[in-house]
Coordinates of C-alpha atoms (C1' of nucleotides) in Angstrom, one line a residue:
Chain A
X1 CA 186.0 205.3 280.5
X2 CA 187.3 204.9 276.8
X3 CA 191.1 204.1 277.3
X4 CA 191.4 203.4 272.9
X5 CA 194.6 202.2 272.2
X6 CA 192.9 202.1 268.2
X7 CA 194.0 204.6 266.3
X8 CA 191.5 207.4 266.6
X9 CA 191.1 207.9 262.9
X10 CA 189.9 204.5 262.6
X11 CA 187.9 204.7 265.5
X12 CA 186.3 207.4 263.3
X13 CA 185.8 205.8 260.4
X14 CA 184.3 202.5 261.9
X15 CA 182.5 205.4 263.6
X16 CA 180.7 206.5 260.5
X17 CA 180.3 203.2 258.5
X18 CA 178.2 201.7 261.8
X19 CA 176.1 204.0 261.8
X20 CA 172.6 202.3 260.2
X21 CA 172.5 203.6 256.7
X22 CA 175.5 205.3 256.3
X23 CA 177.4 202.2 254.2
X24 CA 174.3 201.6 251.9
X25 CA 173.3 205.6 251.1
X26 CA 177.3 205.0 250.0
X27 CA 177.2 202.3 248.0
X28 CA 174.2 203.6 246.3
X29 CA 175.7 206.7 245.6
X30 CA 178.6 205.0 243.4
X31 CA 176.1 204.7 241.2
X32 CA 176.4 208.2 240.0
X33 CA 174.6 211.4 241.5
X34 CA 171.0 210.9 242.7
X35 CA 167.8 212.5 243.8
X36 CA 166.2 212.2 247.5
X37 CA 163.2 209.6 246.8
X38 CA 165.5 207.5 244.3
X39 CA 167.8 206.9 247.3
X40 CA 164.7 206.5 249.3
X41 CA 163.3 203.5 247.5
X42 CA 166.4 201.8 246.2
X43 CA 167.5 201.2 249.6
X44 CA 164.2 201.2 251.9
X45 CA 165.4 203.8 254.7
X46 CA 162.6 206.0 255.5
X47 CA 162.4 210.1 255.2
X48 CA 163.4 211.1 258.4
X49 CA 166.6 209.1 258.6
X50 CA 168.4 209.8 255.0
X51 CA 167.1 213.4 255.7
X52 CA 169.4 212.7 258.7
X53 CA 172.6 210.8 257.2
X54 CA 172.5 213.4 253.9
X55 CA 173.2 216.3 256.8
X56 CA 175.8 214.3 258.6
X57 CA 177.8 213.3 255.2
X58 CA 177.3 216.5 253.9
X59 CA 179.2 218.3 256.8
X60 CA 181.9 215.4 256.5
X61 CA 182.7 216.1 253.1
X62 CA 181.4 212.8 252.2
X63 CA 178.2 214.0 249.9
X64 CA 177.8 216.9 248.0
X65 CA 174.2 218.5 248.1
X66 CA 173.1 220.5 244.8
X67 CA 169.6 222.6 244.2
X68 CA 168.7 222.6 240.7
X69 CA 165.4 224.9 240.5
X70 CA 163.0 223.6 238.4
X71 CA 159.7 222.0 239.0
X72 CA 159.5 220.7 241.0
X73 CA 162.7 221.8 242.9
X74 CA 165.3 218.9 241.8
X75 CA 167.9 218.3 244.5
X76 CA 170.6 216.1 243.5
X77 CA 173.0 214.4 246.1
X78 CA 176.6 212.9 244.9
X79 CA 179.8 211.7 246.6
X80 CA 182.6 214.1 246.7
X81 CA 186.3 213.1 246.1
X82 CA 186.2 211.9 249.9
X83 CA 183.2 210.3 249.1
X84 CA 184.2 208.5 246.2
X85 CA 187.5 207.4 247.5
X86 CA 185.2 204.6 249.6
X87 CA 184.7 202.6 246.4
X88 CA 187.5 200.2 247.1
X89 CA 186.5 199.8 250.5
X90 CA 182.6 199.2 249.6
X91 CA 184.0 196.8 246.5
X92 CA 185.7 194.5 249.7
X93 CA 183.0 194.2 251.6
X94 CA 180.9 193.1 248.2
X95 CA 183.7 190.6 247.7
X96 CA 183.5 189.5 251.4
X97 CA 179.6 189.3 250.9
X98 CA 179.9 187.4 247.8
X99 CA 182.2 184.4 249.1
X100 CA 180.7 184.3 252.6
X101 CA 177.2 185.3 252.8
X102 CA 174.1 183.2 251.9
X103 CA 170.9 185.0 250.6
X104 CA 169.3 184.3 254.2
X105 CA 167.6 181.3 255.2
X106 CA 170.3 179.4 255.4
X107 CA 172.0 180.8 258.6
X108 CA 174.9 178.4 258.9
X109 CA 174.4 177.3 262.8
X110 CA 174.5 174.4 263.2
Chain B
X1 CA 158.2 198.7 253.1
X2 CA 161.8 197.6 252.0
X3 CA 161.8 197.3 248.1
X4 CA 165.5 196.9 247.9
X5 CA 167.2 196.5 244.5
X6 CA 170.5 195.9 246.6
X7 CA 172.1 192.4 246.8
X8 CA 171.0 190.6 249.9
X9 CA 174.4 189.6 250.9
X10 CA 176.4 193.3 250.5
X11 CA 173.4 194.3 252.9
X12 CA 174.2 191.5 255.2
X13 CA 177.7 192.4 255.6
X14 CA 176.8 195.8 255.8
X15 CA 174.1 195.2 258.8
X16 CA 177.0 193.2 260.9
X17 CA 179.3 196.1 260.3
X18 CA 176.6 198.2 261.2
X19 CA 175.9 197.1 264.5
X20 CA 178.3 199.0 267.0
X21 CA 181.4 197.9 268.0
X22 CA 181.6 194.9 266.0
X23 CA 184.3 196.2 263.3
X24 CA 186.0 197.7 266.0
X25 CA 186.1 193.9 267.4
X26 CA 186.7 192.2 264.1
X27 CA 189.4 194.8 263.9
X28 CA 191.6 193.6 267.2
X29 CA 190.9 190.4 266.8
X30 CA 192.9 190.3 263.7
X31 CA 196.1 191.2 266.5
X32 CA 195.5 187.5 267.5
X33 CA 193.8 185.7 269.9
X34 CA 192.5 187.0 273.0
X35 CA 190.4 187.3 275.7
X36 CA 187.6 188.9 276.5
X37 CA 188.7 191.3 279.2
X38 CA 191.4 192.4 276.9
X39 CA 189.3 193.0 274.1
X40 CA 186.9 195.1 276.3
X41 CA 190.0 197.3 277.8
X42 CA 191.6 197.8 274.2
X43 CA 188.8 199.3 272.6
X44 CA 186.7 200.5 275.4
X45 CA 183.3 198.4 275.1
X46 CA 181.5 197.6 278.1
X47 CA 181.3 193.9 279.2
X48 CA 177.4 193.6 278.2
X49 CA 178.0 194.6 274.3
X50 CA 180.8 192.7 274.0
X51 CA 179.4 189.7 275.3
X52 CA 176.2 190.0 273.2
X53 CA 178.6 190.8 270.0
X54 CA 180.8 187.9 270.5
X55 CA 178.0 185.9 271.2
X56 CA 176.4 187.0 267.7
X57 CA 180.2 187.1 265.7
X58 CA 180.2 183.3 266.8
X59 CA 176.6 182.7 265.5
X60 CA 177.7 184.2 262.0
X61 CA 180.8 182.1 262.4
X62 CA 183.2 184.5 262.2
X63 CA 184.8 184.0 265.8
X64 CA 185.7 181.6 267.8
X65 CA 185.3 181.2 271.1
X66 CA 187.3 178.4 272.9
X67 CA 188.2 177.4 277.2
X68 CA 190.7 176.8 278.4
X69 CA 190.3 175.4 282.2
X70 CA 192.5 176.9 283.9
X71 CA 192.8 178.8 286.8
X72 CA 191.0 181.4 286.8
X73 CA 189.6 179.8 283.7
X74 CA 190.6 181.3 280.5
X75 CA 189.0 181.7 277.4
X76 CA 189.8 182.9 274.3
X77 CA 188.2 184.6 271.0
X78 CA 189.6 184.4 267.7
X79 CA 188.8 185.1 263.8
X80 CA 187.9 182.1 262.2
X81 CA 188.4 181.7 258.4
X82 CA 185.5 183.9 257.9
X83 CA 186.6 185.9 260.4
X84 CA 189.9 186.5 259.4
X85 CA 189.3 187.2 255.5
X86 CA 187.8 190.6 256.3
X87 CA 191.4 191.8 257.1
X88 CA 191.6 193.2 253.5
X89 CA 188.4 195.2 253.5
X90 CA 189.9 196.4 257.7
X91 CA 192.9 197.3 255.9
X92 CA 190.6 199.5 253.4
X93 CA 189.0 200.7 256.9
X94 CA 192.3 201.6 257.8
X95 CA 193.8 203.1 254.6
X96 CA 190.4 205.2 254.1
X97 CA 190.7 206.8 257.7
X98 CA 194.5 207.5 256.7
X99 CA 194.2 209.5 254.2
X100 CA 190.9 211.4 254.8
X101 CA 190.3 211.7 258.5
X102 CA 192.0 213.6 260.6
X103 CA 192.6 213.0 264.4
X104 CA 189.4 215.1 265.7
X105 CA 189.2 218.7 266.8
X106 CA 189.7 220.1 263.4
X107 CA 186.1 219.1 262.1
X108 CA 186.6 220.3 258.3
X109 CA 183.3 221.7 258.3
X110 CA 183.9 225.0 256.5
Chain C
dA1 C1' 186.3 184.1 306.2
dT2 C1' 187.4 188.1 303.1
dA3 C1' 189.1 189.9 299.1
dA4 C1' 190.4 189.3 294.3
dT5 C1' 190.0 187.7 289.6
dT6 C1' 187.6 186.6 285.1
dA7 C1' 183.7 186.2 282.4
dC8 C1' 179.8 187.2 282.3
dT9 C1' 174.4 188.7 283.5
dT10 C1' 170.6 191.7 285.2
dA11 C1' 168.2 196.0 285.9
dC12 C1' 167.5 200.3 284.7
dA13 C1' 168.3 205.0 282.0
dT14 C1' 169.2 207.3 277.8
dA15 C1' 169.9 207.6 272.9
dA16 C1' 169.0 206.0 268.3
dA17 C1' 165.9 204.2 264.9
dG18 C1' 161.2 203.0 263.0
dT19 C1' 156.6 204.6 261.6
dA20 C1' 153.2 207.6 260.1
dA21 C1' 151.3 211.8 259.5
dC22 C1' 152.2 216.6 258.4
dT23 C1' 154.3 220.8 255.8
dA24 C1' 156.0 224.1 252.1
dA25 C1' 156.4 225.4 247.5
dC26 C1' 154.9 224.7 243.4
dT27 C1' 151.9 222.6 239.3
dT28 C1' 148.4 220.3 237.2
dT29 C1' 143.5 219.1 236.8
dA30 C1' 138.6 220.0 237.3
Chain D
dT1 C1' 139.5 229.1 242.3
dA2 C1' 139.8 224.8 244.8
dA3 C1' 141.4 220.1 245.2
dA4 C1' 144.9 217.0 244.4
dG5 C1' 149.7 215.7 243.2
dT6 C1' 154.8 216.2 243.4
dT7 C1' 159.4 216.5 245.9
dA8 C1' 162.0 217.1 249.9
dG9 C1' 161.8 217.2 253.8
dT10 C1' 160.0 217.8 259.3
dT11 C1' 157.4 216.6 263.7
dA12 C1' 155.5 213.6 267.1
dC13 C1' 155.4 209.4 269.0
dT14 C1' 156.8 204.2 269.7
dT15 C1' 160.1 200.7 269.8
dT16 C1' 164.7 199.0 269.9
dA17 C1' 169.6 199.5 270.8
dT18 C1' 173.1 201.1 273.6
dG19 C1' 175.3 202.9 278.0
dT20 C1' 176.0 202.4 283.0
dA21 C1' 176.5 200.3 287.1
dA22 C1' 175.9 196.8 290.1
dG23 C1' 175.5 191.8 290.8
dT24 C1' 176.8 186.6 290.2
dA25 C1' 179.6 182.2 289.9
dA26 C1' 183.7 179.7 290.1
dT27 C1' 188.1 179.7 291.8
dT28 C1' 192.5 181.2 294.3
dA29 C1' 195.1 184.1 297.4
dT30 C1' 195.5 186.2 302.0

DNA sequence: ATAATTACTTACATAAAGTAACTAACTTTA
DNA sequence: TAAAGTTAGTTACTTTATGTAAGTAATTAT
């Protein structure tokens, strides 16, 4: 059983942010309003999955979807206000990255 | 393939806070000190994840894991300096959820 | 000796993620 | 007109991660 004493909005967000993808298809998107594949390639998730996280943002008012019919159809995803409001949040974990992270190979265990 | 433009390190960070449960771990740990039945009955993980996540946290060196032989022995997690200087991007966590998520039921989806 | 406690581990079931091939609508090229 | 290319996905299948429940070791209490 899940006796939480967390606070369930937090529980929620930490909810969202853990699930694979979600943070990065984010933090891509401060980069201004993008199509499918560009999101596709700059982060390396495949088809079916962004397909997947675009829905699930989309219903929480996270990313905004918009259809611009030309040709080929153009679809152009951005971060709504909600959305948007995650830059400080995704700017702390750069930070955190930056001062406590190594590239890799060196995986500090010893 | 995985062609990423994206810095090495954000995507670090963002595959330990991507694994399930360990924000919500980070998060409680930052009360203090504890111990690992505590941990498991605050935010409702089940003893094998949080034993493979602790196990892992302490890899990274982010936590701590000390004994203390008493009886029944005791042992204790806690943040180490790593560990601890994600408070600011919880507190983002926090503040984010605060203002934009609401408590459940009411799903915002219209 | 039996039960209880803490901090785990093991075995197995289910859910999520990875991979690759396929589709729809349209256009360009041959 | 047919074949091939483009974007934005979807479908089918495999692998990995997570959930669940029961078991273990060391120790103390009854």
């Amino acid at each position: 059983m899940n006796t939480t004493a967390l606070c369930p909005r937090f529980e929620k967000a930490m909810s969202i942010l853990s699930q694979r993808w979600t943070g990065l298809i984010i933090y891509q998107m401060l980069s201004g309003p993008q199509r499918f594949c560009t999101i596709e390639s700059a982060i390396g998730v495949s088809g079916r999955l962004l397909s997947e996280r675009l829905k699930e943002l989309e219903n929480q008012g996270i990313v905004n979807r918009e259809v611009f019919p030309e040709t080929p159809v153009r679809i152009e995803y951005s971060l709504t206000e909600k959305g948007l409001s995650l830059e400080p949040l995704m700017r702390e974990i750069e930070k955190w990255s930056q001062t406590w992270l190594e590239t890799d190979s060196t995986a500090k265990n010893d």
